[in-house]
Tab-separated table of C-alpha atoms in Angstrom:
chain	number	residue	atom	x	y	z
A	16	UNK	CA	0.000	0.000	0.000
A	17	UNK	CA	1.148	3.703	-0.290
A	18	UNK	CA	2.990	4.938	2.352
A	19	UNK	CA	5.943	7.814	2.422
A	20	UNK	CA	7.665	6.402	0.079
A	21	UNK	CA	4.823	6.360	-2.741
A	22	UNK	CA	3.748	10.064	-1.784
A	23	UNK	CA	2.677	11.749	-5.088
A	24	UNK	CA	4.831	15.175	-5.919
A	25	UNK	CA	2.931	18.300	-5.808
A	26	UNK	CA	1.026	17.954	-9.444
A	27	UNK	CA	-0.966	20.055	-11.028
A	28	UNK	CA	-3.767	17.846	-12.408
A	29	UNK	CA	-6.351	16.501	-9.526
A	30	UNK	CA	-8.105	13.124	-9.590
A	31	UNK	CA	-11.374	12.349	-8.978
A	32	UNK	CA	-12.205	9.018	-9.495
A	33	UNK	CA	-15.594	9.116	-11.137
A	34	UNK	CA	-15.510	5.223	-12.468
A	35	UNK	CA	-15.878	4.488	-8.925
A	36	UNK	CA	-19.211	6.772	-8.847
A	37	UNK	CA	-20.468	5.235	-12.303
A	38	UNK	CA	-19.610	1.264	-11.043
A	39	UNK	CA	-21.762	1.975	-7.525
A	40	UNK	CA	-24.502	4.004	-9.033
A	41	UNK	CA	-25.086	1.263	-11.826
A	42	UNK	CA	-24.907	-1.593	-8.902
A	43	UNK	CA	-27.056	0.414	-6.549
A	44	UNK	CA	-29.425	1.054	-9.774
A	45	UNK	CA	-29.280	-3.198	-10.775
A	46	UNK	CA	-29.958	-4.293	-6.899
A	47	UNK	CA	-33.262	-1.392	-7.024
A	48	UNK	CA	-34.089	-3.768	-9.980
A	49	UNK	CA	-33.490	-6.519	-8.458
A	50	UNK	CA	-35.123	-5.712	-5.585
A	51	UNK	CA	-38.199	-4.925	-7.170
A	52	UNK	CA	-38.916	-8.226	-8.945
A	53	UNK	CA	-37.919	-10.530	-5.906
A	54	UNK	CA	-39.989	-8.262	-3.279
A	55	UNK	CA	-42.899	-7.548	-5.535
A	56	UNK	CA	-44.906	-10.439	-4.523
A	57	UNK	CA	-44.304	-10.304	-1.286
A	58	UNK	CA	-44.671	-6.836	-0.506
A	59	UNK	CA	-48.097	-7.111	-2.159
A	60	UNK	CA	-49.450	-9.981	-0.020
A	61	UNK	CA	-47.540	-7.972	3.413
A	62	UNK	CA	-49.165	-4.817	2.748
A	63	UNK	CA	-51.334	-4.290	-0.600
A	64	UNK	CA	-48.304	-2.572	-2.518
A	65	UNK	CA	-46.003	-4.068	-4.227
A	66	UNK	CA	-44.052	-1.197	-4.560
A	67	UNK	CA	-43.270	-0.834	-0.363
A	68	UNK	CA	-39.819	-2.376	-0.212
A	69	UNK	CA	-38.636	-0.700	-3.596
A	70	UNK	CA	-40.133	2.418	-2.994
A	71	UNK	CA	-38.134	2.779	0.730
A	72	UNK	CA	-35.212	1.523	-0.826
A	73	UNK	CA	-34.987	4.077	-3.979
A	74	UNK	CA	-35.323	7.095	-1.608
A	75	UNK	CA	-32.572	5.950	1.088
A	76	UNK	CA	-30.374	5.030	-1.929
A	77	UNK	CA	-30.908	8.527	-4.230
A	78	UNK	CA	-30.132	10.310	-0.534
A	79	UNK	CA	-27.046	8.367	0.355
A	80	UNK	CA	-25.838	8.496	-2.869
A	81	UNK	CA	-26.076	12.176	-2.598
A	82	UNK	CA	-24.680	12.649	0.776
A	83	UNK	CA	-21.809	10.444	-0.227
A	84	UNK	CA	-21.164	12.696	-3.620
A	85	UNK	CA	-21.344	15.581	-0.592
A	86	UNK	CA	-19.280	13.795	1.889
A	87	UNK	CA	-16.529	14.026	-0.944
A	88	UNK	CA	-15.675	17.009	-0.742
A	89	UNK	CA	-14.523	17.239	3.001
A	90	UNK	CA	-11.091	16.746	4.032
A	91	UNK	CA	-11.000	13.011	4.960
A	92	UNK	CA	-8.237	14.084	7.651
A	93	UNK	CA	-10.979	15.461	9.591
A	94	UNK	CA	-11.843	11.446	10.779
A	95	UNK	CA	-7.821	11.080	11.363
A	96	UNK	CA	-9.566	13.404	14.770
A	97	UNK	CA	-13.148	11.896	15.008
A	98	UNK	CA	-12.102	8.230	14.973
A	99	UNK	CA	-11.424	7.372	18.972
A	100	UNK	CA	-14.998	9.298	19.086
A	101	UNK	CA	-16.657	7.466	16.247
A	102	UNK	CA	-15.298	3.995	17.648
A	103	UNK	CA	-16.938	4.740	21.416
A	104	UNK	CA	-19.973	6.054	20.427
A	105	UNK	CA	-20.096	3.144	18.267
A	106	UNK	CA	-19.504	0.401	21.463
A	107	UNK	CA	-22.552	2.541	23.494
A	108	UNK	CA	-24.905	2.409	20.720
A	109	UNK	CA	-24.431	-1.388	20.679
A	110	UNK	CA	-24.474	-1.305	24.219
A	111	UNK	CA	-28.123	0.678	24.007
A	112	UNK	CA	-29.542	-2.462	21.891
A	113	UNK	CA	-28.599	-4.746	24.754
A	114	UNK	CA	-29.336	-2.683	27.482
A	115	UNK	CA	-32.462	-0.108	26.978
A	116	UNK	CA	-35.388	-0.301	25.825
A	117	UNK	CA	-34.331	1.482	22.534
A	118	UNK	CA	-33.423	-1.518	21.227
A	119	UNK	CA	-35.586	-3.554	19.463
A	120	UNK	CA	-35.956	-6.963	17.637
A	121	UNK	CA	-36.881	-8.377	14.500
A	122	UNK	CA	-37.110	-12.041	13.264
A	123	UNK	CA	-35.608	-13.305	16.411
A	124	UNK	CA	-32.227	-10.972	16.376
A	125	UNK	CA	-31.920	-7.656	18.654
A	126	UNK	CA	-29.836	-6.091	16.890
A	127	UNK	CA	-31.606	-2.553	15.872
A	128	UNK	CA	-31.827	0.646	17.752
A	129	UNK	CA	-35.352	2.434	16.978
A	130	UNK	CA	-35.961	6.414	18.049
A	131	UNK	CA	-39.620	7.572	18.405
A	132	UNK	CA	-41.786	5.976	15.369
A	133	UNK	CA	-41.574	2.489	14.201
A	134	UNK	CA	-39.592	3.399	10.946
A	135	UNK	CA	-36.844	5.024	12.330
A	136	UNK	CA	-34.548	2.383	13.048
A	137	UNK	CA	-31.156	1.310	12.214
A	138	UNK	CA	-27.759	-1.247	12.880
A	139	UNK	CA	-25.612	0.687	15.464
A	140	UNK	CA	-23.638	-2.450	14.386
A	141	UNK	CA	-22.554	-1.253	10.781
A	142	UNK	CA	-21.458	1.957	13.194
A	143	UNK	CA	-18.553	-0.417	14.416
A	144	UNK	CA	-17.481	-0.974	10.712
A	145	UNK	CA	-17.216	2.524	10.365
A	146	UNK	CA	-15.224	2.950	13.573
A	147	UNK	CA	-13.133	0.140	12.634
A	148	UNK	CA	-11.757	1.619	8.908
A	149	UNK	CA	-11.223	4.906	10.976
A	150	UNK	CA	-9.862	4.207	14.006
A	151	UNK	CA	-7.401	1.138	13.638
A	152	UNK	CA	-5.673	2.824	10.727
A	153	UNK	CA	-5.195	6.356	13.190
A	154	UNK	CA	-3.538	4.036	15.993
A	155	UNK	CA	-1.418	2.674	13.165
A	156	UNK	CA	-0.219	6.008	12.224
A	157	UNK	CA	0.380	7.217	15.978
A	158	UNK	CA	1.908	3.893	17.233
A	159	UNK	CA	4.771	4.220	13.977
A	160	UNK	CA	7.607	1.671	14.546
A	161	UNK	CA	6.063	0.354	17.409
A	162	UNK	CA	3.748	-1.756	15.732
A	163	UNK	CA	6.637	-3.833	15.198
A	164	UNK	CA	7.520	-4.879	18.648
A	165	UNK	CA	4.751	-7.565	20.496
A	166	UNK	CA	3.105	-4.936	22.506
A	167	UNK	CA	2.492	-2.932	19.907
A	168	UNK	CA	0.581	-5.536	17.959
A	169	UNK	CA	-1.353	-6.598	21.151
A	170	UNK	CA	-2.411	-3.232	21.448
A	171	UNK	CA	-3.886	-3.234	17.895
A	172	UNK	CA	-5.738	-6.419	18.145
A	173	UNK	CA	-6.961	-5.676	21.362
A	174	UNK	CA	-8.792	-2.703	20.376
A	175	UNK	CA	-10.127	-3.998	16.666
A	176	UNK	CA	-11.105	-7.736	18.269
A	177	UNK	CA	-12.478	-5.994	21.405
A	178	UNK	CA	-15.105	-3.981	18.908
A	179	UNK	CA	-15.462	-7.216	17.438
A	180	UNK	CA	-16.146	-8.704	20.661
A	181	UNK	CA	-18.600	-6.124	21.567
A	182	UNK	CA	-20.852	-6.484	18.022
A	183	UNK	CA	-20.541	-10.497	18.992
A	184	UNK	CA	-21.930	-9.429	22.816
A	185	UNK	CA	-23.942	-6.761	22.438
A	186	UNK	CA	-25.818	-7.409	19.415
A	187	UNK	CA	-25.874	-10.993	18.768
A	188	UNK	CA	-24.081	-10.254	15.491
A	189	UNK	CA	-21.757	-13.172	14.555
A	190	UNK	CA	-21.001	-11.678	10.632
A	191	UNK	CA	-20.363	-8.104	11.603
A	192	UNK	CA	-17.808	-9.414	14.117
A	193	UNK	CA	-16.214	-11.605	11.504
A	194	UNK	CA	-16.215	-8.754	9.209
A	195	UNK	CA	-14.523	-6.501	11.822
A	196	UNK	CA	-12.304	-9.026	13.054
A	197	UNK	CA	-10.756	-9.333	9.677
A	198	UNK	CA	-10.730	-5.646	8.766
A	199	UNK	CA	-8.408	-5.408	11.928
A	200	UNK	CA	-6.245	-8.385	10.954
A	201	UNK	CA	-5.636	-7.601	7.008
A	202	UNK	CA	-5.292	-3.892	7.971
A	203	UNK	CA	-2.677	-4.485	10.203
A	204	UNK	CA	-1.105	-7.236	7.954
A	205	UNK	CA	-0.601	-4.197	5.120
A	206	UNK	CA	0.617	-2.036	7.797
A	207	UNK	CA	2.938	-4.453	9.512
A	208	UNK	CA	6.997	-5.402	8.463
A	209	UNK	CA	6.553	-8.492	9.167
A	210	UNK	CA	4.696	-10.250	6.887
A	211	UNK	CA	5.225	-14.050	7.076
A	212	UNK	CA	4.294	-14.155	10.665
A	213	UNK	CA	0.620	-12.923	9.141
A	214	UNK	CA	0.702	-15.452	6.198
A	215	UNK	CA	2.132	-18.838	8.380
A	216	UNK	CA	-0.744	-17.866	10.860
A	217	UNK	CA	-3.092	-17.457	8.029
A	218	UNK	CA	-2.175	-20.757	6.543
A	219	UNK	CA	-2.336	-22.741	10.372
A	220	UNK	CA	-5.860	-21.229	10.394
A	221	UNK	CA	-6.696	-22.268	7.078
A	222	UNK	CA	-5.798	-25.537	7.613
A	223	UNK	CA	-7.379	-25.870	10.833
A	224	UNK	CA	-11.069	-24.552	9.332
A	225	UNK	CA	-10.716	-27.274	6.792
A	226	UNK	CA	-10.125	-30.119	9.455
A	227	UNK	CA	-12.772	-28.278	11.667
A	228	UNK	CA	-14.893	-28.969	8.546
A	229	UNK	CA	-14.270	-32.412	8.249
A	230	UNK	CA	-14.582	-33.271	11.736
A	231	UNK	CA	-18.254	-31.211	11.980
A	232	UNK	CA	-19.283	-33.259	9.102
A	233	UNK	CA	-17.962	-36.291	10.691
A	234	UNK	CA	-19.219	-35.828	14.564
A	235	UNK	CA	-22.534	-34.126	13.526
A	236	UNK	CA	-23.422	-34.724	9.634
A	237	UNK	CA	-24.838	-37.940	10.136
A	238	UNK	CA	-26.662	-36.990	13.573
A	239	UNK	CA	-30.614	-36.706	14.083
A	240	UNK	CA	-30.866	-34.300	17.248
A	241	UNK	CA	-34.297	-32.834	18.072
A	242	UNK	CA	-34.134	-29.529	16.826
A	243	UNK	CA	-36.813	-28.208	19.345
A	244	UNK	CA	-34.431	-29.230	22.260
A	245	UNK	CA	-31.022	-27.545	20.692
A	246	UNK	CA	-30.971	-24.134	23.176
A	247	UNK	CA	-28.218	-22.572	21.211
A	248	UNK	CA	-28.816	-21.321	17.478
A	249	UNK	CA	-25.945	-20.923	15.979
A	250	UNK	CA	-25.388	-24.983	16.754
A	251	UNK	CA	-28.859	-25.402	14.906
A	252	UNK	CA	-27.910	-23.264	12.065
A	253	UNK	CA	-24.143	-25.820	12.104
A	254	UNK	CA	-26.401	-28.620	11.934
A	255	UNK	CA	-28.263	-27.053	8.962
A	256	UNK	CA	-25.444	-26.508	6.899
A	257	UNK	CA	-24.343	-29.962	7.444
A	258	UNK	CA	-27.652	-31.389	6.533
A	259	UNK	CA	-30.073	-29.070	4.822
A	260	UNK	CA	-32.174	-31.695	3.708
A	261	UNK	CA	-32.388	-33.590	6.903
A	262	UNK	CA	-33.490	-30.227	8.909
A	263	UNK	CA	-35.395	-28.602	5.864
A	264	UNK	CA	-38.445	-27.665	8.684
A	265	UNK	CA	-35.982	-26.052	10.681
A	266	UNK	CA	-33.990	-23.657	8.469
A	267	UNK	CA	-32.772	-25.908	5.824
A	268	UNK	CA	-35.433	-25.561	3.412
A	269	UNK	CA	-34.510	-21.879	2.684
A	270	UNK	CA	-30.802	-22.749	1.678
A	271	UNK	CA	-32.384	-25.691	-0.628
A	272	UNK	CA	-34.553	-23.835	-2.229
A	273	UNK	CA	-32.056	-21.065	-2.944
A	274	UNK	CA	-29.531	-23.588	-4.745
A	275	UNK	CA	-32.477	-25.226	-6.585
A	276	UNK	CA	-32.856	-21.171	-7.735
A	277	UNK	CA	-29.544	-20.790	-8.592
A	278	UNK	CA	-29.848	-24.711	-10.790
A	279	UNK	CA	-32.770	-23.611	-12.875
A	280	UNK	CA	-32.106	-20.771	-13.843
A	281	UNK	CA	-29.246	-22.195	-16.074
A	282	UNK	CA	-26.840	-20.053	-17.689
A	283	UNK	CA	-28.817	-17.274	-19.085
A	284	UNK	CA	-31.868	-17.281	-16.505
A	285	UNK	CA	-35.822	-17.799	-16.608
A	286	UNK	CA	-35.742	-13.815	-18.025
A	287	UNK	CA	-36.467	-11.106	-15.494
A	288	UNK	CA	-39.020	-11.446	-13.009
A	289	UNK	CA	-39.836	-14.861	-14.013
A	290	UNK	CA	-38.376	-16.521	-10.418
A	291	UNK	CA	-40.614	-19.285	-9.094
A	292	UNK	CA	-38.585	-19.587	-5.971
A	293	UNK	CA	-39.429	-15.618	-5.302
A	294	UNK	CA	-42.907	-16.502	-4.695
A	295	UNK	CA	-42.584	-17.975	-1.508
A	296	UNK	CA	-40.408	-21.109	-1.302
A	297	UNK	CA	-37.260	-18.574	-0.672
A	298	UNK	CA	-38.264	-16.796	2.461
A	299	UNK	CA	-37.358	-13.043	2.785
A	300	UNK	CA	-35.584	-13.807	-0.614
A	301	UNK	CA	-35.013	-9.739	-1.141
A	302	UNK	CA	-32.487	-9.597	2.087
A	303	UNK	CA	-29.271	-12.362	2.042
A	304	UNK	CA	-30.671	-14.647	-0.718
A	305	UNK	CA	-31.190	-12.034	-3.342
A	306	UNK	CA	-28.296	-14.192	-5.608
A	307	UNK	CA	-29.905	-16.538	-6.117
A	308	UNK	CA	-32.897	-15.159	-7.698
A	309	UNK	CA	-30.477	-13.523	-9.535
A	310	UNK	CA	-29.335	-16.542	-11.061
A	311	UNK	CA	-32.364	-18.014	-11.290
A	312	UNK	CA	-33.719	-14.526	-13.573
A	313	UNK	CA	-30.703	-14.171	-14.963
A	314	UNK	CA	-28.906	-17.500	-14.480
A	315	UNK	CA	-24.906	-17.988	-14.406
A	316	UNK	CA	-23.848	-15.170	-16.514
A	317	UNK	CA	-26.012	-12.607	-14.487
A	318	UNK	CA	-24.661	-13.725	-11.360
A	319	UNK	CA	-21.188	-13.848	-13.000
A	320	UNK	CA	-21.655	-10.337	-14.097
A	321	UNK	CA	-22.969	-8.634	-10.738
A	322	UNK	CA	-19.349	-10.365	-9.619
A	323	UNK	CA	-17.737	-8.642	-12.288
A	324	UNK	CA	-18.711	-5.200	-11.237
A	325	UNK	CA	-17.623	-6.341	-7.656
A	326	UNK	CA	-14.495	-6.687	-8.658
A	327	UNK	CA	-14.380	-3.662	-11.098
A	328	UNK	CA	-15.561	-1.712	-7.713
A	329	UNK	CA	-12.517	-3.277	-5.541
A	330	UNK	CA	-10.188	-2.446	-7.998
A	331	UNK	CA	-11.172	0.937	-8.255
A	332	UNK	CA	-10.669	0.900	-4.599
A	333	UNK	CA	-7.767	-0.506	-5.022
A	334	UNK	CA	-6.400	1.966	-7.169
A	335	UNK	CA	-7.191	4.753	-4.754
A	336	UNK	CA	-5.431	3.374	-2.129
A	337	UNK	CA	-2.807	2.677	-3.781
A	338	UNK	CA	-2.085	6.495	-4.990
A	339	UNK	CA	-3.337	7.491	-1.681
A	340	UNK	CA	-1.800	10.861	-0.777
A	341	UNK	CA	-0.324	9.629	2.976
A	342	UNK	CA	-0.399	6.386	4.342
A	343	UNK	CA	-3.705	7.037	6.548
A	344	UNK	CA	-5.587	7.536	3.324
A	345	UNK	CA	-4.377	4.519	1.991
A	346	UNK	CA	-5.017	2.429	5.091
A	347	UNK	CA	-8.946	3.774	5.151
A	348	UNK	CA	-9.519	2.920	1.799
A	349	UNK	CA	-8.091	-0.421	2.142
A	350	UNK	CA	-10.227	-0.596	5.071
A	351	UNK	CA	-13.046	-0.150	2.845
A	352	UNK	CA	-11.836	-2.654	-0.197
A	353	UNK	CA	-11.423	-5.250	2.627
A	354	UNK	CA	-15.091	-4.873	4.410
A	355	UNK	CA	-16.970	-4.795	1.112
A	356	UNK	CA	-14.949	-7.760	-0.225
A	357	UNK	CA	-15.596	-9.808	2.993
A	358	UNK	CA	-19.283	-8.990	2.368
A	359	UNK	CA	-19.855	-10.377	-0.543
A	360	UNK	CA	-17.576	-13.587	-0.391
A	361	UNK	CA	-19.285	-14.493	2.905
A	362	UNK	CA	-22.756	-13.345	1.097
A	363	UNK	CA	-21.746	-16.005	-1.921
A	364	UNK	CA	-20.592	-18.603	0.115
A	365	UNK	CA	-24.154	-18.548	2.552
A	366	UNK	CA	-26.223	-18.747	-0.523
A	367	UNK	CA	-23.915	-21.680	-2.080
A	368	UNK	CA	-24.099	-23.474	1.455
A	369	UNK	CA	-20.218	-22.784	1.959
A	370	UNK	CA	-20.948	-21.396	5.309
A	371	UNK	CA	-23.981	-21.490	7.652
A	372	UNK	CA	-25.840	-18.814	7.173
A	373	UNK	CA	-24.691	-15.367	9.025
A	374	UNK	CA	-27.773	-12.967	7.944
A	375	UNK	CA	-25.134	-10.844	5.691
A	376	UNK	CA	-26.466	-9.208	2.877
A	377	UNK	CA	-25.183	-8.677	-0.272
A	378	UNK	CA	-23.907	-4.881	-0.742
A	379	UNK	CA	-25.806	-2.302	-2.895
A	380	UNK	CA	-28.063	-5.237	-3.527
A	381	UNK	CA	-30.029	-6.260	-1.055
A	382	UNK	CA	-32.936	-4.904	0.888
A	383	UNK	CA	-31.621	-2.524	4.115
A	384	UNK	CA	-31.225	0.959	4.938
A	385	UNK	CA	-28.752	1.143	7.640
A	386	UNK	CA	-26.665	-1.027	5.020
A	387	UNK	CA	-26.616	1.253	1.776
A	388	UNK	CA	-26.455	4.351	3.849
A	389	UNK	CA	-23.092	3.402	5.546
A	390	UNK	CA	-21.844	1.350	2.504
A	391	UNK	CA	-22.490	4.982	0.757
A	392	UNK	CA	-20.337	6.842	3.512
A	393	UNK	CA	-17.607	4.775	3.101
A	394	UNK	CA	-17.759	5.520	-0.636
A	395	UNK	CA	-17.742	9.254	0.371
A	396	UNK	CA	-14.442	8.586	2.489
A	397	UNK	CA	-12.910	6.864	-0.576
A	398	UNK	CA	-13.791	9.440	-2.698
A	399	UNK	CA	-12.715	12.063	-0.734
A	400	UNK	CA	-9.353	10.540	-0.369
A	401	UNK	CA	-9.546	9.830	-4.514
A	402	UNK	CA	-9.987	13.648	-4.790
A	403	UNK	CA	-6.137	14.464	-3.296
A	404	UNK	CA	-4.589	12.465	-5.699
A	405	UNK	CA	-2.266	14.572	-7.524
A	406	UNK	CA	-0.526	13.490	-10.443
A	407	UNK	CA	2.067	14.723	-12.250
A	408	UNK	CA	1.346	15.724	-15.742
């Protein structure tokens, strides 16, 4: 990544990186379509409109999309001083869903904060992403060398795994601490000398999720437990990835019917707004399962090219941090690259059955407020650092 070293000279011509702009507007404007043929049916039977979920979802994207083209043009140095702010207000808004009677739930997770009326509600959870692009990167510029030396590097991961930690026990929110666990880890990877400590690590883990794979599969594939009797969730949700088709009436037979989406919809799809599996037999299919109807419409190659402009979008980012103008820059953007790319790998891998399923949404995509309006912020922050890039001419 760009540190001193990679400093642009004093140019004349300033950047602005405006393929960024054009690659989120056209996914934000292809998940509003999407969105509207997979909710359709079901916003119609839920409240006599079939327009609701679309019609919430255009506004909160045309104003975030706006307040990120706005956010732009501040100095993003200004969060180099907001961060340790932004990252404690984050940990007591969690802490509000937990402990007041602000916070609220829905479908079985407490996870939201509402104020006053029954629409005003959001994730103090994507907050902590937010605070985690801002804040680690600051204490990596103030802690310079000494992120080299053992204490240094406990300090880090103490304060990115404790925010983890508090999403995880304050919220209930396994997938935003995962996400936030490894913006902390890569982002101090980039920033650290020492790199093959990072990647032998990385490989011991690797290897140890693919023998905690085997063994799950072994100890509790071929189980039959009573699902009514299994307290904790997150083992029922285990033993649904295992088995889908053995626990389809408990959770399975949402993940089943998404892959038998994504299989008949072939390679070019059933044509837009033709999903069967929309219609009911993919619950909430306009939230985390929204690829597979995809597929299904538009079958491999639309799925392949929604992928496409993922990666078009991360190497844009990419790009940006790369010509960053000072290594904090470059560390927030990276930030960025790395939260929106652990989005929608974890997003794939739930709707392929990879994973268990985590409740992570696919970005710019799917169906959520609190989601598009800090996914647009962070564009704002990578913009804003996009518009101090100086080249020479």
């Amino acid at each position: 990544m760009a540190g001193k070293g990679k400093k642009k000279r004093s140019g004349k011509s300033e950047y602005y990186d405006f393929n960024l702009v054009a690659v989120v507007i056209l996914l934000t404007c292809f998940g509003l379509v999407m969105l509207y043929s997979t909710s359709a049916y079901t916003a119609q039977v839920k409240f006599g409109n079939d327009k609701n979920f679309f019609t919430k979802q255009t506004i909160i994207s045309i104003v975030s999309i706006l307040a990120a083209l706005f956010l732009s043009k501040f100095d993003y140095h200004i969060l180099y001083y907001m961060s340790k702010v932004i990252y404690w207000t984050s940990i007591i808004l969690m802490a509000m869903v937990k402990f007041t009677p602000l916070g609220v739930e829905v479908n079985g997770a407490r996870r939201w904060l509402r104020f006053g009326i029954q629409e005003l509600q959001f994730q103090p959870a994507e907050v902590a992403k937010i605070a985690a692009i801002t804040f680690i990167p600051c204490l990596i510029m103030k802690m310079g060398r000494e992120i080299a030396t053992r204490q240094g590097f406990l300090k880090l991961m103490a304060y990115g795994l404790g925010l983890a930690a508090a999403a995880f026990y304050l919220t209930e929110n396994l997938s935003t601490a995962m996400i936030i666990a490894g913006i902390t880890v890569i982002m101090i990877f980039i920033a650290h000398p020492n790199k093959r400590l990072f990647l032998m690590w990385g490989g011991i883990l690797a290897v140890l999720v693919i023998v905690g794979r085997i063994v799950l599969q072994v100890t509790l594939g071929e189980m039959t437990l009573d699902m009514d009797n299994v307290e904790n969730f997150r083992l029922a949700r285990v033993l649904v990835w295992l088995n889908p088709e053995k626990y389809s009436s408990e959770g399975g037979y949402q993940i089943m019917q998404a892959l038998y989406a994504i299989g008949s919809g072939g390679f070019f799809g059933k044509g837009l707004g033709n999903s069967v599996q929309k219609l009911g037999p993919v619950p909430e299919a306009q939230n985390d399962m929204i690829f597979s109807i995809v597929c299904e419409e538009l079958g491999v190659f639309g799925g392949m090219v929604v992928l496409l402009l993922f990666g078009y979008m991360l190497y844009r980012l990419f790009f940006i941090a790369q010509n960053a103008p000072d290594f904090y820059g470059s560390l927030m953007v990276s930030g960025i690259l790395i939260h929106i790319a652990l989005q929608v790998i974890l997003n794939i891998c739930v709707v392929l059955n990879w994973i268990p399923t985590t409740g992570i949404t696919l970005p710019f995509v799917s169906y959520g407020g609190t989601s598009i309006m800090f996914l647009m912020a962070e564009v704002g922050i990578a913009l804003s650092v996009s518009r101090q890039i100086k080249f020479d001419k």
